[in-house]
Structure formats: C-alpha cells, structure tokens
Amino acid sequence: MACPCGSGLDYAVCCGPLHDGQRGAQSPLELMRSRYSAYALGKGRYLVDTTLAENRHEEDAALIEEHARHTRWLKLEIIASGEEGDTGMVEFKAYYTEGGSIGVLHERSRFLKVGGLWYYADGKLFEGKIGRNDPCPCGSGKKFKRCCG
C-alpha cells in the first residue's frame, strides 16, 4: 500500500515502522509526515504518543479514531521545514473531505527533540482556503473550480 503521506514509498518502509514503534522519527519533517499518515489511518494512540508530554491529552486518542471514520485525508503539501538543534518547524497544508466538502488545514507546527526523540509541541493555524484555479486536491488533475469546487 502506498504511504498516505505522499512520499511515493510503500507504507511498510515509510510511516509504518514509526507507527509500529520500530523506530522514532529522525527529523521534524519525518514526524510530520508520519502524523499526517496517522490521521489518515485513524491511529489516535500514535498521535497522542508523539505529542510533547505537557501538551498530551490521553482522551484525544479515541476522539481522533472516531473523527477518522468521517474524514478522508486527500493530500499533504509541505510548504517549508527546518530544524536547529532540538527545535524544528514544518509548515504544511493537509487536504481532506468531510461531510461532502473539501477543506484544507494550514498549519506551522513546532517540534522539540526530547531524549533523542522528536515530538509535536504545538502549531499556529492559518486560514485554509483552496483557490478556484488551484489544482483540485482530489488528484483529478483539473482545476478546483472545474472539479470538486
């Protein structure tokens, strides 16, 4: 199966080993991609476990798994990423369908490395909007206005 993160790799060699606990993410970008895949696959426990301890809410695992039953994640677009020492950043857009309409989550996420492992710390949300002339996130190759828009 192709990895939901859009890397072009098979899930078993991309995000699968992270989700299964075989290894930790080597960078903020790798953790971001694995977290996107976890949302797409309804892996709430992984998302809670890869959140910084002081921002972690155990009850979120079940909520994420329930939300995944009603949301289909379409595409992850990485806008920027970087790391300096034990701090990292990834800005992304994640496209999804829910309730018959397409939406986009645009966030700049902050990551911290603690005990040799990367964790999601927090994020700043931006207004997510799909432009009429943008490529449709459904993957049809058409402009959004001529497809799902």
mmCIF file of C-alpha atoms in Angstrom:
data_model
loop_
_atom_site.group_PDB
_atom_site.id
_atom_site.type_symbol
_atom_site.label_atom_id
_atom_site.label_comp_id
_atom_site.label_asym_id
_atom_site.label_seq_id
_atom_site.Cartn_x
_atom_site.Cartn_y
_atom_site.Cartn_z
ATOM 1 C CA MET A 1 0.000 0.000 0.000
ATOM 2 C CA ALA A 2 1.257 3.484 -0.857
ATOM 3 C CA CYS A 3 2.017 5.588 2.200
ATOM 4 C CA PRO A 4 -0.699 8.187 2.875
ATOM 5 C CA CYS A 5 1.969 10.877 3.488
ATOM 6 C CA GLY A 6 2.581 11.109 -0.262
ATOM 7 C CA SER A 7 6.277 10.207 -0.160
ATOM 8 C CA GLY A 8 5.830 7.745 -3.021
ATOM 9 C CA LEU A 9 7.153 4.939 -0.805
ATOM 10 C CA ASP A 10 5.317 1.892 0.436
ATOM 11 C CA TYR A 11 3.720 2.343 3.862
ATOM 12 C CA ALA A 12 5.704 -0.643 5.193
ATOM 13 C CA VAL A 13 9.009 1.206 4.660
ATOM 14 C CA CYS A 14 7.843 4.789 5.183
ATOM 15 C CA CYS A 15 5.491 5.623 8.078
ATOM 16 C CA GLY A 16 4.613 2.041 9.054
ATOM 17 C CA PRO A 17 7.788 1.411 11.099
ATOM 18 C CA LEU A 18 7.201 4.629 13.045
ATOM 19 C CA HIS A 19 3.554 3.748 13.723
ATOM 20 C CA ASP A 20 4.584 0.251 14.853
ATOM 21 C CA GLY A 21 7.202 1.639 17.258
ATOM 22 C CA GLN A 22 10.113 0.020 15.390
ATOM 23 C CA ARG A 23 11.941 3.355 15.287
ATOM 24 C CA GLY A 24 11.471 7.049 16.024
ATOM 25 C CA ALA A 25 11.315 9.880 13.510
ATOM 26 C CA GLN A 26 14.743 11.190 12.504
ATOM 27 C CA SER A 27 13.534 14.736 11.790
ATOM 28 C CA PRO A 28 10.568 17.050 12.337
ATOM 29 C CA LEU A 29 9.583 16.530 8.694
ATOM 30 C CA GLU A 30 9.556 12.748 9.078
ATOM 31 C CA LEU A 31 7.465 13.065 12.241
ATOM 32 C CA MET A 32 5.032 15.434 10.478
ATOM 33 C CA ARG A 33 4.594 13.008 7.598
ATOM 34 C CA SER A 34 4.021 10.108 9.992
ATOM 35 C CA ARG A 35 1.486 12.145 11.975
ATOM 36 C CA TYR A 36 -0.420 13.003 8.775
ATOM 37 C CA SER A 37 -0.490 9.292 7.898
ATOM 38 C CA ALA A 38 -1.674 8.510 11.428
ATOM 39 C CA TYR A 39 -4.600 10.912 10.989
ATOM 40 C CA ALA A 40 -5.399 9.325 7.625
ATOM 41 C CA LEU A 41 -5.339 5.834 9.146
ATOM 42 C CA GLY A 42 -7.055 6.708 12.443
ATOM 43 C CA LYS A 43 -4.041 5.927 14.622
ATOM 44 C CA GLY A 44 -5.001 8.109 17.565
ATOM 45 C CA ARG A 45 -2.671 6.431 20.046
ATOM 46 C CA TYR A 46 0.367 7.259 17.868
ATOM 47 C CA LEU A 47 -0.703 10.896 17.633
ATOM 48 C CA VAL A 48 -1.038 11.201 21.397
ATOM 49 C CA ASP A 49 2.274 9.423 21.998
ATOM 50 C CA THR A 50 4.165 11.712 19.599
ATOM 51 C CA THR A 51 2.848 14.885 21.260
ATOM 52 C CA LEU A 52 5.036 16.640 23.830
ATOM 53 C CA ALA A 53 4.136 15.281 27.290
ATOM 54 C CA GLU A 54 2.909 18.598 28.715
ATOM 55 C CA ASN A 55 0.529 19.072 25.755
ATOM 56 C CA ARG A 56 -0.696 15.472 25.676
ATOM 57 C CA HIS A 57 -4.357 14.617 26.331
ATOM 58 C CA GLU A 58 -4.976 10.881 26.633
ATOM 59 C CA GLU A 59 -8.656 11.190 25.693
ATOM 60 C CA ASP A 60 -7.655 12.557 22.270
ATOM 61 C CA ALA A 61 -6.740 9.065 21.007
ATOM 62 C CA ALA A 62 -10.366 7.912 20.969
ATOM 63 C CA LEU A 63 -11.592 11.248 19.566
ATOM 64 C CA ILE A 64 -9.090 11.068 16.701
ATOM 65 C CA GLU A 65 -10.084 7.494 15.896
ATOM 66 C CA GLU A 66 -13.767 8.488 15.818
ATOM 67 C CA HIS A 67 -13.023 11.543 13.657
ATOM 68 C CA ALA A 68 -11.129 9.343 11.174
ATOM 69 C CA ARG A 69 -14.328 7.418 10.435
ATOM 70 C CA HIS A 70 -15.861 10.587 8.963
ATOM 71 C CA THR A 71 -12.856 12.214 7.323
ATOM 72 C CA ARG A 72 -10.866 11.200 4.270
ATOM 73 C CA TRP A 73 -7.427 12.782 4.009
ATOM 74 C CA LEU A 74 -6.504 13.528 0.384
ATOM 75 C CA LYS A 75 -3.075 15.084 0.224
ATOM 76 C CA LEU A 76 -0.230 16.507 2.287
ATOM 77 C CA GLU A 77 1.617 19.512 0.896
ATOM 78 C CA ILE A 78 4.827 20.531 2.663
ATOM 79 C CA ILE A 79 5.462 24.268 2.353
ATOM 80 C CA ALA A 80 8.606 24.620 4.489
ATOM 81 C CA SER A 81 10.572 22.682 7.080
ATOM 82 C CA GLY A 82 13.709 23.057 9.087
ATOM 83 C CA GLU A 83 15.462 22.309 12.330
ATOM 84 C CA GLU A 84 18.027 23.954 14.515
ATOM 85 C CA GLY A 85 19.388 21.943 17.407
ATOM 86 C CA ASP A 86 16.479 20.437 19.327
ATOM 87 C CA THR A 87 13.802 22.657 17.746
ATOM 88 C CA GLY A 88 12.090 22.102 14.419
ATOM 89 C CA MET A 89 9.328 23.538 12.277
ATOM 90 C CA VAL A 90 7.148 22.216 9.460
ATOM 91 C CA GLU A 91 4.594 24.322 7.615
ATOM 92 C CA PHE A 92 2.066 22.277 5.678
ATOM 93 C CA LYS A 93 -1.357 22.110 4.099
ATOM 94 C CA ALA A 94 -3.408 18.947 4.588
ATOM 95 C CA TYR A 95 -6.406 18.490 2.306
ATOM 96 C CA TYR A 96 -9.411 16.415 3.356
ATOM 97 C CA THR A 97 -13.065 15.684 2.646
ATOM 98 C CA GLU A 98 -15.665 15.720 5.357
ATOM 99 C CA GLY A 99 -19.416 15.915 5.063
ATOM 100 C CA GLY A 100 -19.241 16.105 1.282
ATOM 101 C CA SER A 101 -16.955 19.124 1.021
ATOM 102 C CA ILE A 102 -13.210 19.589 0.650
ATOM 103 C CA GLY A 103 -11.235 21.518 3.242
ATOM 104 C CA VAL A 104 -7.638 22.395 3.966
ATOM 105 C CA LEU A 105 -5.765 22.570 7.257
ATOM 106 C CA HIS A 106 -2.838 25.017 7.009
ATOM 107 C CA GLU A 107 -0.506 24.965 9.993
ATOM 108 C CA ARG A 108 3.036 25.823 11.007
ATOM 109 C CA SER A 109 3.925 23.115 13.527
ATOM 110 C CA ARG A 110 6.678 23.339 16.122
ATOM 111 C CA PHE A 111 8.611 20.237 17.168
ATOM 112 C CA LEU A 112 11.005 19.605 20.043
ATOM 113 C CA LYS A 113 13.597 16.872 20.458
ATOM 114 C CA VAL A 114 13.487 15.361 23.942
ATOM 115 C CA GLY A 115 15.618 12.397 24.987
ATOM 116 C CA GLY A 116 16.695 11.862 21.379
ATOM 117 C CA LEU A 117 13.093 11.684 20.072
ATOM 118 C CA TRP A 118 11.091 14.310 18.173
ATOM 119 C CA TYR A 119 7.667 15.378 19.485
ATOM 120 C CA TYR A 120 4.942 17.665 18.197
ATOM 121 C CA ALA A 121 4.842 20.685 20.548
ATOM 122 C CA ASP A 122 2.184 22.983 19.104
ATOM 123 C CA GLY A 123 1.146 24.770 15.957
ATOM 124 C CA LYS A 124 -0.094 28.016 14.525
ATOM 125 C CA LEU A 125 -3.139 27.705 12.274
ATOM 126 C CA PHE A 126 -3.623 29.855 9.195
ATOM 127 C CA GLU A 127 -6.777 30.408 7.208
ATOM 128 C CA GLY A 128 -7.061 27.386 4.954
ATOM 129 C CA LYS A 129 -8.529 28.125 1.565
ATOM 130 C CA ILE A 130 -8.404 26.364 -1.786
ATOM 131 C CA GLY A 131 -8.217 28.822 -4.669
ATOM 132 C CA ARG A 132 -10.551 28.360 -7.621
ATOM 133 C CA ASN A 133 -7.609 27.954 -10.008
ATOM 134 C CA ASP A 134 -5.570 25.686 -7.720
ATOM 135 C CA PRO A 135 -5.185 22.039 -8.723
ATOM 136 C CA CYS A 136 -8.022 20.022 -7.208
ATOM 137 C CA PRO A 137 -6.789 18.154 -4.121
ATOM 138 C CA CYS A 138 -8.775 15.072 -5.152
ATOM 139 C CA GLY A 139 -5.985 14.288 -7.625
ATOM 140 C CA SER A 140 -8.037 14.583 -10.823
ATOM 141 C CA GLY A 141 -5.534 16.951 -12.437
ATOM 142 C CA LYS A 142 -8.290 19.516 -13.064
ATOM 143 C CA LYS A 143 -8.591 22.980 -11.567
ATOM 144 C CA PHE A 144 -10.584 23.052 -8.326
ATOM 145 C CA LYS A 145 -13.349 25.203 -9.894
ATOM 146 C CA ARG A 146 -13.890 22.604 -12.652
ATOM 147 C CA CYS A 147 -13.839 19.601 -10.342
ATOM 148 C CA CYS A 148 -14.807 19.444 -6.657
ATOM 149 C CA GLY A 149 -15.198 23.219 -6.213
#
